[in-house]
Tab-separated table of C-alpha atoms in Angstrom:
chain	number	residue	atom	x	y	z
A	147	MET	CA	8.288	-39.133	-15.472
A	148	HIS	CA	4.754	-39.945	-16.495
A	149	GLY	CA	2.380	-37.979	-18.238
A	150	ILE	CA	-0.912	-36.834	-17.442
A	151	SER	CA	-3.700	-38.046	-19.679
A	152	LEU	CA	-6.634	-35.986	-21.074
A	153	LYS	CA	-9.029	-38.486	-19.311
A	154	THR	CA	-7.062	-37.601	-16.010
A	155	ALA	CA	-6.712	-33.670	-16.517
A	156	LEU	CA	-10.013	-32.843	-17.402
A	157	PRO	CA	-11.592	-33.592	-13.970
A	158	LEU	CA	-8.613	-31.620	-12.809
A	159	VAL	CA	-9.238	-28.711	-14.604
A	160	LEU	CA	-12.805	-28.681	-13.612
A	161	ALA	CA	-12.214	-28.820	-10.230
A	162	LEU	CA	-10.057	-25.848	-10.150
A	163	ALA	CA	-12.245	-23.950	-12.225
A	164	ALA	CA	-14.827	-24.961	-9.780
A	165	HIS	CA	-13.025	-23.034	-7.110
A	166	ALA	CA	-12.384	-20.098	-8.950
A	167	GLU	CA	-14.932	-17.322	-8.382
A	168	THR	CA	-16.468	-14.030	-9.475
A	169	HIS	CA	-17.035	-11.080	-7.099
A	170	THR	CA	-19.284	-8.127	-8.330
A	171	LEU	CA	-18.332	-5.237	-6.286
A	172	THR	CA	-18.625	-1.438	-6.278
A	173	MET	CA	-15.289	0.765	-6.449
A	174	ARG	CA	-16.512	1.669	-2.471
A	175	GLU	CA	-16.805	-2.148	-1.664
A	176	ALA	CA	-13.270	-3.058	-3.405
A	177	VAL	CA	-11.516	-0.115	-1.830
A	178	GLN	CA	-12.692	-1.039	1.915
A	179	ARG	CA	-11.693	-4.672	1.496
A	180	ALA	CA	-8.365	-3.832	0.221
A	181	LEU	CA	-7.823	-1.534	3.104
A	182	SER	CA	-8.295	-4.633	5.451
A	183	GLN	CA	-7.168	-7.546	3.063
A	184	ASN	CA	-4.382	-6.487	0.544
A	185	PRO	CA	-1.105	-8.223	1.729
A	186	GLU	CA	0.846	-4.964	1.470
A	187	VAL	CA	-1.542	-3.393	3.934
A	188	VAL	CA	-1.255	-6.031	6.328
A	189	MET	CA	2.377	-6.248	6.310
A	190	ALA	CA	2.789	-2.662	6.861
A	191	ARG	CA	0.559	-3.107	10.020
A	192	MET	CA	3.058	-5.694	11.013
A	193	ASP	CA	5.878	-3.129	10.664
A	194	GLU	CA	3.699	-0.639	12.662
A	195	ALA	CA	3.358	-3.340	15.564
A	196	ARG	CA	7.212	-4.089	15.575
A	197	ALA	CA	7.701	-0.812	16.094
A	198	ALA	CA	5.147	-0.456	18.999
A	199	ALA	CA	6.905	-3.329	20.387
A	200	ASN	CA	10.014	-1.639	20.538
A	201	ILE	CA	8.861	0.947	22.843
A	202	ARG	CA	8.341	-2.110	25.515
A	203	ILE	CA	11.513	-3.339	24.913
A	204	ALA	CA	13.285	0.242	25.217
A	205	LYS	CA	11.134	0.710	28.602
A	206	ASP	CA	12.253	-2.987	29.963
A	207	PRO	CA	15.462	-1.769	31.863
A	208	PHE	CA	13.452	0.534	34.031
A	209	SER	CA	11.490	-2.450	35.318
A	210	PRO	CA	12.939	-4.620	37.991
A	211	ARG	CA	14.585	-7.774	36.605
A	212	VAL	CA	14.779	-10.572	39.260
A	213	THR	CA	16.775	-13.869	38.643
A	214	ALA	CA	16.909	-16.699	41.075
A	215	GLY	CA	19.199	-19.660	40.877
A	216	SER	CA	21.981	-21.757	42.991
A	217	GLY	CA	25.799	-20.863	43.613
A	218	MET	CA	26.523	-24.329	45.208
A	219	ALA	CA	30.028	-25.604	45.267
A	220	TYR	CA	32.646	-27.573	46.324
A	221	VAL	CA	34.870	-25.532	48.680
A	222	ASN	CA	38.759	-26.679	49.780
A	223	GLY	CA	39.967	-23.917	51.583
A	224	PHE	CA	38.831	-20.234	51.722
A	225	PRO	CA	35.466	-19.673	50.188
A	226	LEU	CA	36.162	-17.988	46.727
A	227	SER	CA	33.535	-15.933	44.993
A	228	ILE	CA	31.891	-17.632	41.770
A	229	GLU	CA	31.016	-14.637	39.309
A	230	GLY	CA	30.929	-12.091	41.801
A	231	SER	CA	29.093	-14.108	44.327
A	232	ALA	CA	29.752	-16.524	47.439
A	233	PRO	CA	28.899	-19.995	46.934
A	234	SER	CA	25.346	-20.533	48.194
A	235	ILE	CA	22.699	-22.737	48.313
A	236	PHE	CA	19.849	-20.313	46.957
A	237	GLN	CA	20.270	-16.452	45.677
A	238	ILE	CA	17.914	-14.037	44.207
A	239	ASN	CA	19.596	-10.907	42.237
A	240	ALA	CA	17.519	-7.700	41.351
A	241	SER	CA	18.550	-5.058	39.303
A	242	GLN	CA	16.840	-2.042	37.524
A	243	TYR	CA	17.499	1.499	36.156
A	244	LEU	CA	16.583	4.482	38.081
A	245	PHE	CA	18.547	7.111	36.293
A	246	ASN	CA	19.457	6.740	32.951
A	247	ARG	CA	19.020	9.683	30.510
A	248	PRO	CA	20.599	7.817	27.444
A	249	GLN	CA	17.888	5.001	27.775
A	250	THR	CA	15.129	7.573	28.540
A	251	TYR	CA	15.916	9.136	25.010
A	252	ALA	CA	15.966	5.672	23.540
A	253	ILE	CA	12.299	5.207	24.841
A	254	ALA	CA	11.297	8.490	23.355
A	255	GLN	CA	13.064	7.816	20.153
A	256	ALA	CA	11.200	4.560	20.160
A	257	LYS	CA	7.868	6.351	20.679
A	258	GLU	CA	8.695	8.593	17.942
A	259	THR	CA	9.705	5.826	15.428
A	260	ALA	CA	6.308	4.057	16.372
A	261	ARG	CA	4.824	7.106	15.337
A	262	GLY	CA	6.544	7.406	12.037
A	263	ALA	CA	5.529	3.775	11.215
A	264	ALA	CA	1.786	5.102	11.587
A	265	PHE	CA	2.319	7.583	8.793
A	266	SER	CA	4.076	4.913	6.580
A	267	THR	CA	1.115	2.543	7.234
A	268	ALA	CA	-1.253	5.136	6.466
A	269	GLY	CA	1.042	6.056	3.422
A	270	LYS	CA	0.763	2.597	1.782
A	271	ALA	CA	-2.900	2.485	2.727
A	272	ASP	CA	-3.454	5.714	0.632
A	273	GLU	CA	-1.133	3.929	-2.317
A	274	ILE	CA	-3.291	0.767	-2.086
A	275	ALA	CA	-6.606	2.392	-2.198
A	276	PHE	CA	-5.445	4.317	-5.539
A	277	ARG	CA	-4.102	1.295	-6.838
A	278	VAL	CA	-7.430	-0.564	-6.462
A	279	ALA	CA	-9.363	2.445	-7.814
A	280	SER	CA	-7.208	2.624	-10.656
A	281	LEU	CA	-7.344	-1.201	-11.445
A	282	TYR	CA	-11.263	-0.767	-10.711
A	283	VAL	CA	-11.515	1.725	-13.763
A	284	ASP	CA	-9.364	-0.191	-15.756
A	285	ALA	CA	-11.483	-3.289	-15.231
A	286	ASP	CA	-14.638	-1.178	-16.028
A	287	ARG	CA	-13.422	0.303	-19.196
A	288	ALA	CA	-11.897	-2.978	-20.701
A	289	GLY	CA	-15.606	-4.431	-19.861
A	290	ARG	CA	-17.616	-1.496	-21.465
A	291	LEU	CA	-15.012	-1.469	-24.314
A	292	ALA	CA	-15.217	-5.346	-24.704
A	293	GLU	CA	-19.178	-4.874	-24.757
A	294	MET	CA	-19.008	-2.163	-27.558
A	295	ALA	CA	-16.316	-4.213	-29.527
A	296	GLY	CA	-18.864	-7.219	-29.358
A	297	LYS	CA	-21.682	-4.923	-30.821
A	298	GLN	CA	-19.519	-3.879	-33.782
A	299	VAL	CA	-18.489	-7.332	-34.524
A	300	GLU	CA	-22.461	-7.791	-34.898
A	301	SER	CA	-23.016	-5.030	-37.099
A	302	LEU	CA	-19.944	-5.860	-39.146
A	303	THR	CA	-21.547	-9.501	-39.591
A	304	LYS	CA	-24.668	-8.133	-40.787
A	305	VAL	CA	-22.756	-6.071	-43.404
A	306	LEU	CA	-20.766	-9.042	-44.594
A	307	GLU	CA	-23.716	-11.060	-44.723
A	308	THR	CA	-25.833	-8.535	-46.703
A	309	LEU	CA	-22.810	-7.521	-49.369
A	310	GLN	CA	-22.497	-11.561	-49.733
A	311	ALA	CA	-25.929	-11.862	-50.889
A	312	ARG	CA	-25.673	-8.457	-53.161
A	313	VAL	CA	-22.555	-10.352	-54.432
A	314	ALA	CA	-24.160	-13.572	-55.194
A	315	GLU	CA	-27.281	-11.204	-56.859
A	316	GLY	CA	-24.480	-9.737	-59.125
A	317	ARG	CA	-25.351	-6.111	-57.672
A	318	GLU	CA	-21.913	-5.694	-55.706
A	319	LEU	CA	-18.061	-6.864	-56.861
A	320	PRO	CA	-16.655	-9.648	-54.910
A	321	ILE	CA	-13.984	-7.306	-53.691
A	322	ALA	CA	-16.863	-5.186	-51.177
A	323	ALA	CA	-17.631	-8.879	-49.592
A	324	ARG	CA	-13.731	-9.507	-49.142
A	325	GLU	CA	-13.245	-5.919	-47.686
A	326	ALA	CA	-16.046	-6.414	-45.102
A	327	ASN	CA	-14.564	-9.708	-44.284
A	328	VAL	CA	-11.276	-8.053	-43.425
A	329	ASN	CA	-13.305	-5.422	-41.538
A	330	LEU	CA	-15.237	-7.975	-39.652
A	331	LEU	CA	-11.678	-9.851	-38.654
A	332	ARG	CA	-10.272	-6.600	-37.433
A	333	ALA	CA	-13.150	-6.225	-35.161
A	334	ARG	CA	-13.040	-9.877	-34.058
A	335	GLN	CA	-9.416	-9.431	-33.317
A	336	ARG	CA	-10.214	-6.250	-31.285
A	337	GLN	CA	-12.729	-7.959	-29.184
A	338	MET	CA	-10.337	-10.863	-28.090
A	339	SER	CA	-7.630	-8.353	-27.228
A	340	LEU	CA	-10.147	-6.368	-25.210
A	341	ASP	CA	-11.727	-9.721	-23.620
A	342	SER	CA	-7.773	-10.462	-22.821
A	343	ASP	CA	-7.704	-7.329	-20.974
A	344	ARG	CA	-11.013	-7.798	-19.223
A	345	ASP	CA	-9.907	-10.998	-17.878
A	346	PHE	CA	-6.524	-9.538	-16.723
A	347	ALA	CA	-8.002	-6.619	-15.138
A	348	GLY	CA	-10.447	-8.640	-13.195
A	349	ARG	CA	-7.823	-10.967	-11.981
A	350	SER	CA	-5.372	-8.201	-11.146
A	351	LEU	CA	-7.970	-6.520	-9.022
A	352	ALA	CA	-9.105	-9.648	-7.418
A	353	THR	CA	-5.281	-10.464	-6.272
A	354	ALA	CA	-5.089	-6.610	-5.022
A	355	LEU	CA	-8.097	-7.332	-2.675
A	356	GLY	CA	-6.655	-10.456	-1.223
A	357	TYR	CA	-8.432	-12.776	-3.560
A	358	THR	CA	-6.784	-15.919	-5.234
A	359	ALA	CA	-5.321	-15.321	-8.788
A	360	GLY	CA	-7.969	-17.527	-10.336
A	361	ASP	CA	-10.818	-15.434	-8.938
A	362	ALA	CA	-12.162	-12.250	-10.890
A	363	VAL	CA	-13.629	-8.830	-9.798
A	364	VAL	CA	-16.642	-7.375	-12.022
A	365	PRO	CA	-17.274	-3.713	-11.608
A	366	SER	CA	-20.824	-3.151	-10.499
A	367	ALA	CA	-23.134	-1.575	-13.030
A	368	SER	CA	-24.264	0.764	-10.725
A	369	GLU	CA	-23.223	4.649	-11.810
A	370	ARG	CA	-20.458	6.489	-9.862
A	371	THR	CA	-20.941	9.766	-8.479
A	372	ALA	CA	-18.036	12.134	-9.282
A	373	PRO	CA	-15.921	12.818	-6.328
A	374	LYS	CA	-15.724	16.387	-4.823
A	375	LEU	CA	-12.379	18.161	-5.858
A	376	PRO	CA	-10.361	21.100	-4.064
A	377	GLU	CA	-11.921	24.495	-4.925
A	378	ASN	CA	-8.566	25.343	-6.622
A	379	GLU	CA	-4.968	24.437	-7.344
A	380	THR	CA	-3.765	26.755	-4.420
A	381	ALA	CA	-6.069	24.995	-2.034
A	382	ALA	CA	-5.184	21.779	-3.323
A	383	THR	CA	-1.621	22.208	-3.019
A	384	ARG	CA	-2.177	23.428	0.325
A	385	ALA	CA	-4.084	20.181	1.335
A	386	ALA	CA	-1.620	18.040	-0.283
A	387	ILE	CA	1.245	19.274	1.573
A	388	ASP	CA	-0.792	19.196	5.149
A	389	ALA	CA	-1.698	15.491	4.388
A	390	SER	CA	1.375	14.184	2.931
A	391	ASN	CA	2.307	11.126	4.804
A	392	ASP	CA	5.902	11.421	3.425
A	393	ILE	CA	6.320	14.763	5.003
A	394	LYS	CA	4.808	13.711	8.267
A	395	ARG	CA	7.070	10.676	8.277
A	396	LEU	CA	10.035	12.951	7.295
A	397	ASP	CA	8.990	15.221	10.356
A	398	SER	CA	8.846	12.480	12.702
A	399	ASN	CA	12.510	11.075	11.639
A	400	LEU	CA	13.629	14.816	12.052
A	401	ILE	CA	12.231	14.506	16.001
A	402	VAL	CA	13.914	11.081	16.060
A	403	LYS	CA	17.481	12.496	15.161
A	404	ASP	CA	16.847	15.347	17.460
A	405	LEU	CA	16.061	12.716	20.497
A	406	GLU	CA	19.095	10.824	19.497
A	407	ILE	CA	21.545	13.906	19.606
A	408	LYS	CA	20.043	14.447	23.063
A	409	GLY	CA	20.668	10.653	23.711
A	410	ASP	CA	24.556	10.999	22.733
A	411	LYS	CA	25.237	14.142	24.691
A	412	ALA	CA	23.546	12.561	27.772
A	413	GLN	CA	26.059	9.939	28.137
A	414	ARG	CA	28.005	12.293	30.040
A	415	LEU	CA	25.489	12.299	32.772
A	416	PRO	CA	25.720	10.019	35.772
A	417	ARG	CA	23.656	6.919	35.662
A	418	ILE	CA	21.713	5.123	38.894
A	419	ASP	CA	20.827	1.732	39.068
A	420	LEU	CA	18.878	-0.437	41.587
A	421	VAL	CA	20.788	-3.275	42.887
A	422	ALA	CA	19.642	-5.946	45.579
A	423	GLN	CA	20.959	-9.520	46.328
A	424	TYR	CA	19.844	-12.293	48.793
A	425	ALA	CA	21.946	-15.415	49.638
A	426	LEU	CA	21.414	-18.443	51.733
A	427	LEU	CA	24.627	-19.691	52.684
A	428	GLY	CA	25.581	-23.316	53.960
A	429	LYS	CA	28.282	-23.993	56.631
A	430	TYR	CA	29.697	-26.567	54.492
A	431	ASN	CA	31.357	-24.024	52.469
A	432	ASN	CA	34.040	-23.294	55.010
A	433	TYR	CA	32.650	-19.885	56.211
A	434	ASP	CA	32.706	-20.513	60.028
A	435	GLN	CA	36.233	-21.508	59.804
A	436	TYR	CA	37.494	-18.052	57.926
A	437	PHE	CA	35.070	-15.525	59.437
A	438	ALA	CA	34.291	-14.318	63.132
A	439	HIS	CA	30.773	-14.455	62.592
A	440	PHE	CA	28.741	-16.522	60.021
A	441	GLN	CA	24.739	-16.496	59.422
A	442	ARG	CA	23.046	-18.258	56.873
A	443	ASN	CA	20.614	-15.190	55.465
A	444	ASN	CA	22.310	-12.287	53.706
A	445	GLY	CA	20.839	-9.503	51.936
A	446	GLU	CA	21.920	-6.364	50.439
A	447	ILE	CA	20.009	-3.587	48.383
A	448	GLY	CA	21.110	-0.215	47.327
A	449	ALA	CA	22.099	1.945	44.036
A	450	SER	CA	24.798	1.538	41.740
A	451	PHE	CA	26.406	5.108	40.814
A	452	GLN	CA	28.417	5.441	37.556
A	453	ILE	CA	29.763	8.786	36.818
A	454	PRO	CA	31.708	9.000	33.186
A	455	LEU	CA	34.917	10.975	33.377
A	456	LEU	CA	36.481	10.455	30.000
A	457	THR	CA	33.983	9.901	27.307
A	458	GLY	CA	36.235	9.878	24.270
A	459	PRO	CA	35.559	11.587	20.718
A	460	GLY	CA	32.882	9.205	19.853
A	461	ILE	CA	30.248	10.991	21.269
A	462	ARG	CA	31.104	14.137	19.819
A	463	ALA	CA	31.204	12.352	16.289
A	464	GLN	CA	27.960	10.717	17.071
A	465	VAL	CA	26.348	14.119	17.301
A	466	GLY	CA	27.886	15.671	14.320
A	467	ARG	CA	26.562	12.560	12.284
A	468	ALA	CA	23.156	13.085	13.571
A	469	GLU	CA	23.054	16.544	12.820
A	470	ALA	CA	24.210	16.030	9.213
A	471	ASP	CA	21.485	13.287	9.191
A	472	GLN	CA	18.940	16.119	10.328
A	473	GLN	CA	19.945	18.540	7.566
A	474	HIS	CA	19.791	15.770	5.206
A	475	ILE	CA	16.201	15.156	6.274
A	476	ARG	CA	15.200	18.958	6.025
A	477	THR	CA	16.854	19.108	2.364
A	478	GLU	CA	14.541	16.263	1.549
A	479	MET	CA	11.265	17.679	3.083
A	480	GLN	CA	11.858	20.617	0.775
A	481	MET	CA	12.017	18.604	-2.211
A	482	VAL	CA	8.927	16.788	-1.204
A	483	LYS	CA	7.156	19.834	-0.678
A	484	ASP	CA	8.421	21.067	-4.059
A	485	ARG	CA	7.597	17.885	-5.843
A	486	ILE	CA	4.077	17.834	-4.308
A	487	ALA	CA	3.484	21.218	-5.721
A	488	LEU	CA	4.647	20.526	-9.069
A	489	ASP	CA	2.634	17.229	-9.036
A	490	VAL	CA	-0.579	19.104	-8.065
A	491	HIS	CA	-0.341	21.744	-10.841
A	492	GLN	CA	0.462	18.853	-13.343
A	493	SER	CA	-2.666	16.761	-12.008
A	494	TYR	CA	-4.846	20.186	-12.714
A	495	GLN	CA	-3.464	20.576	-16.275
A	496	THR	CA	-4.190	16.571	-16.994
A	497	LEU	CA	-7.568	16.888	-15.511
A	498	ALA	CA	-8.339	20.021	-17.558
A	499	LYS	CA	-7.244	18.490	-20.846
A	500	ALA	CA	-8.904	15.067	-19.868
A	501	ASP	CA	-12.245	17.068	-19.412
A	502	MET	CA	-12.127	18.684	-22.623
A	503	ALA	CA	-11.258	15.428	-24.320
A	504	ARG	CA	-14.579	14.156	-22.627
A	505	GLN	CA	-16.596	16.993	-23.730
A	506	VAL	CA	-15.110	16.806	-27.307
A	507	ALA	CA	-15.890	12.739	-27.118
A	508	GLN	CA	-19.459	13.636	-25.988
A	509	ALA	CA	-20.230	16.151	-28.495
A	510	ASP	CA	-19.045	14.020	-31.425
A	511	LEU	CA	-21.278	10.792	-29.928
A	512	GLU	CA	-24.087	12.867	-29.813
A	513	LEU	CA	-23.415	14.068	-33.565
A	514	THR	CA	-23.030	10.326	-34.327
A	515	ARG	CA	-26.327	9.311	-32.760
A	516	GLU	CA	-28.196	12.120	-34.605
A	517	GLN	CA	-26.848	11.131	-38.109
A	518	LEU	CA	-27.597	7.046	-37.066
A	519	SER	CA	-31.243	8.504	-36.336
A	520	VAL	CA	-30.993	10.145	-40.091
A	521	VAL	CA	-29.897	7.087	-41.472
A	522	LEU	CA	-32.771	4.914	-39.663
A	523	ALA	CA	-35.242	7.445	-40.947
A	524	GLN	CA	-34.024	7.090	-44.604
A	525	LEU	CA	-34.355	3.230	-44.000
A	526	ASN	CA	-37.656	3.391	-43.370
A	527	GLU	CA	-38.505	6.044	-46.453
A	528	GLY	CA	-36.391	3.181	-48.535
A	529	ARG	CA	-33.692	5.712	-49.273
A	530	ALA	CA	-30.892	3.827	-47.374
A	531	THR	CA	-29.646	0.249	-47.389
A	532	LEU	CA	-29.054	-2.304	-44.221
A	533	ARG	CA	-25.528	-1.793	-45.184
A	534	GLN	CA	-25.714	1.853	-44.556
A	535	VAL	CA	-27.384	1.615	-41.203
A	536	GLU	CA	-25.003	-1.122	-40.017
A	537	GLU	CA	-22.288	0.975	-40.942
A	538	ALA	CA	-23.701	3.829	-39.186
A	539	ARG	CA	-24.145	1.753	-36.055
A	540	PHE	CA	-20.644	0.494	-36.167
A	541	GLY	CA	-19.511	4.415	-36.403
A	542	GLU	CA	-21.544	5.007	-33.056
A	543	ASN	CA	-20.027	1.999	-31.544
A	544	GLU	CA	-16.454	4.043	-32.185
A	545	LYS	CA	-17.694	7.161	-30.999
A	546	TRP	CA	-18.893	5.212	-27.887
A	547	ILE	CA	-15.420	3.720	-27.289
A	548	ALA	CA	-13.839	7.149	-27.692
A	549	PHE	CA	-16.244	8.523	-25.060
A	550	TYR	CA	-15.589	5.869	-22.801
A	551	GLU	CA	-11.829	6.349	-23.223
A	552	ALA	CA	-12.145	10.115	-22.339
A	553	GLN	CA	-14.546	9.432	-19.530
A	554	PHE	CA	-12.127	7.138	-18.028
A	555	ASN	CA	-9.259	9.166	-18.389
A	556	THR	CA	-11.003	12.253	-16.460
A	557	GLU	CA	-11.818	9.714	-13.669
A	558	ARG	CA	-8.393	8.741	-13.340
A	559	ALA	CA	-7.232	12.293	-13.180
A	560	GLN	CA	-9.426	13.171	-10.279
A	561	LEU	CA	-8.492	9.755	-8.353
A	562	GLU	CA	-4.749	10.824	-8.946
A	563	LEU	CA	-5.643	14.626	-7.634
A	564	LEU	CA	-7.641	13.086	-4.666
A	565	ARG	CA	-4.516	10.619	-3.783
A	566	GLN	CA	-2.353	13.798	-3.812
A	567	THR	CA	-4.559	15.739	-1.541
A	568	GLY	CA	-4.968	12.887	1.028
A	569	GLU	CA	-8.864	12.747	0.414
A	570	LEU	CA	-8.886	9.884	-1.854
A	571	ARG	CA	-9.667	7.225	1.076
A	572	ALA	CA	-12.381	9.428	2.639
A	573	ALA	CA	-14.091	9.867	-0.860
A	574	LEU	CA	-14.164	6.142	-1.371
A	575	GLN	CA	-15.057	4.888	2.300
C-alpha cells in the first residue's frame, strides 16, 4: 500500500474544498427547501405513493384479465384435456370479478390505508420543519455567540497588553499580567469551542436541507418576526388534538380494522366471477373420430358462482383478532390525547420561564450597558483606566451572551408550542 504525498494530497484537499458551498438562507427559505429536498420527507412521499399503488392492485381483479396462447399437442387416441382445456391451435381465456364482497372491502381498506399514509407524510413534514427550525436557531445562536466571544478575546487582549506595559513600568505586579493571560486563554478556548459549534450546526442544517455534508448553511442576518401563538392553553390543547397527525393516523387505522372485520364476515357471502373462453381446434387432434359433430371455432361466456357452505372457525378468529386490535387503537388514541394535553401544558410553562429569563437578561444587559457608559465617561474625565473600560466591555459581552441564550430559548419554546398545535409549517411558509 502506497501513501499519498503532501504534493499529491494538497490539490485533492483544495478540490474538495472548492466543491463545498456556503448558503445564506432565512428560516422560511430553509424550511421550504427542507419540505421538498429533505431525504426523510422524500421517503415518506414514496411510502404514500406505494400505498396509492396498493389501491390499483386491490382493484385489479375487477378488471378483465385476458390471456391468449396455444394448447397444441400430439394426440393418440381420445383427445384429453390439458390444464382443463382441450388441445387447440389458439385459445383465449378471460376472467373478472363481478361480485366479491371481501375484495370490495379490501379495496376500501387500501384507500383508507393510503389516506393514513398521507397523515404519516404530513407528520414527517411537521417533524422535519421543527427539526430544521431548531437547527436554524442553533446555527444562529452559535454564530452570534462566536462573534461575542471574538469581541471578548479582543477586549482581553487589550487588557493583557495594558497590564504588560504597566508591569514593565513597575506599576503592576507580574501576577496581574499572568492572571490576564489566563483569562485571555480561557476566552480563546471558548471562542474555539463556539466556532466549532457554529461549523457543526451549519453543516447539520445543510444535510437536513438536502445539501452535502461538506456544505454549510449560514442564517440570514435579517430579523425574524415572532410567530403568532394560540390565545391560551385551552385553545392550544384543542388545536393540538385537532391537528395531531398521530390521532388522525390512529383514527384511519381504526377505520381500516372496521373494514377488515366486514371483509372477514363477507367471506360467508357468495362470489360471482365472469368467465369466458375461445378455442380454435384442429382436426388432427382426433376430435372427428370421437365426437358426432366437430367445429373448429368454439367459445363460451358465463358466470362462475361460488357459495360458501362451511367456512370453518378461522373467520370468527380473524374477526376477534381485528376487534382486539380496534380496542388497542382506541386505548392508544386516548393515551395520545392525554400526552398532547400534558405536553402543551408543559410547553406553556417552559415558554413562561423562558420569557421571564429573557426579560431578566434584557434588563441585566441594559444595566451593564449603562455602567459601561459611566466608565467611558470617567475615562474621558481621566478617572478610569483603559483596563477598566475593557473589563466593562467584557462584562457587557457576557450579558449579551446571556441575553442571546435567553432569547433563543424563548424562540425554541415558541417553535415547540407551534409544532404541537400543528401551526408550525403554516407560520414558516
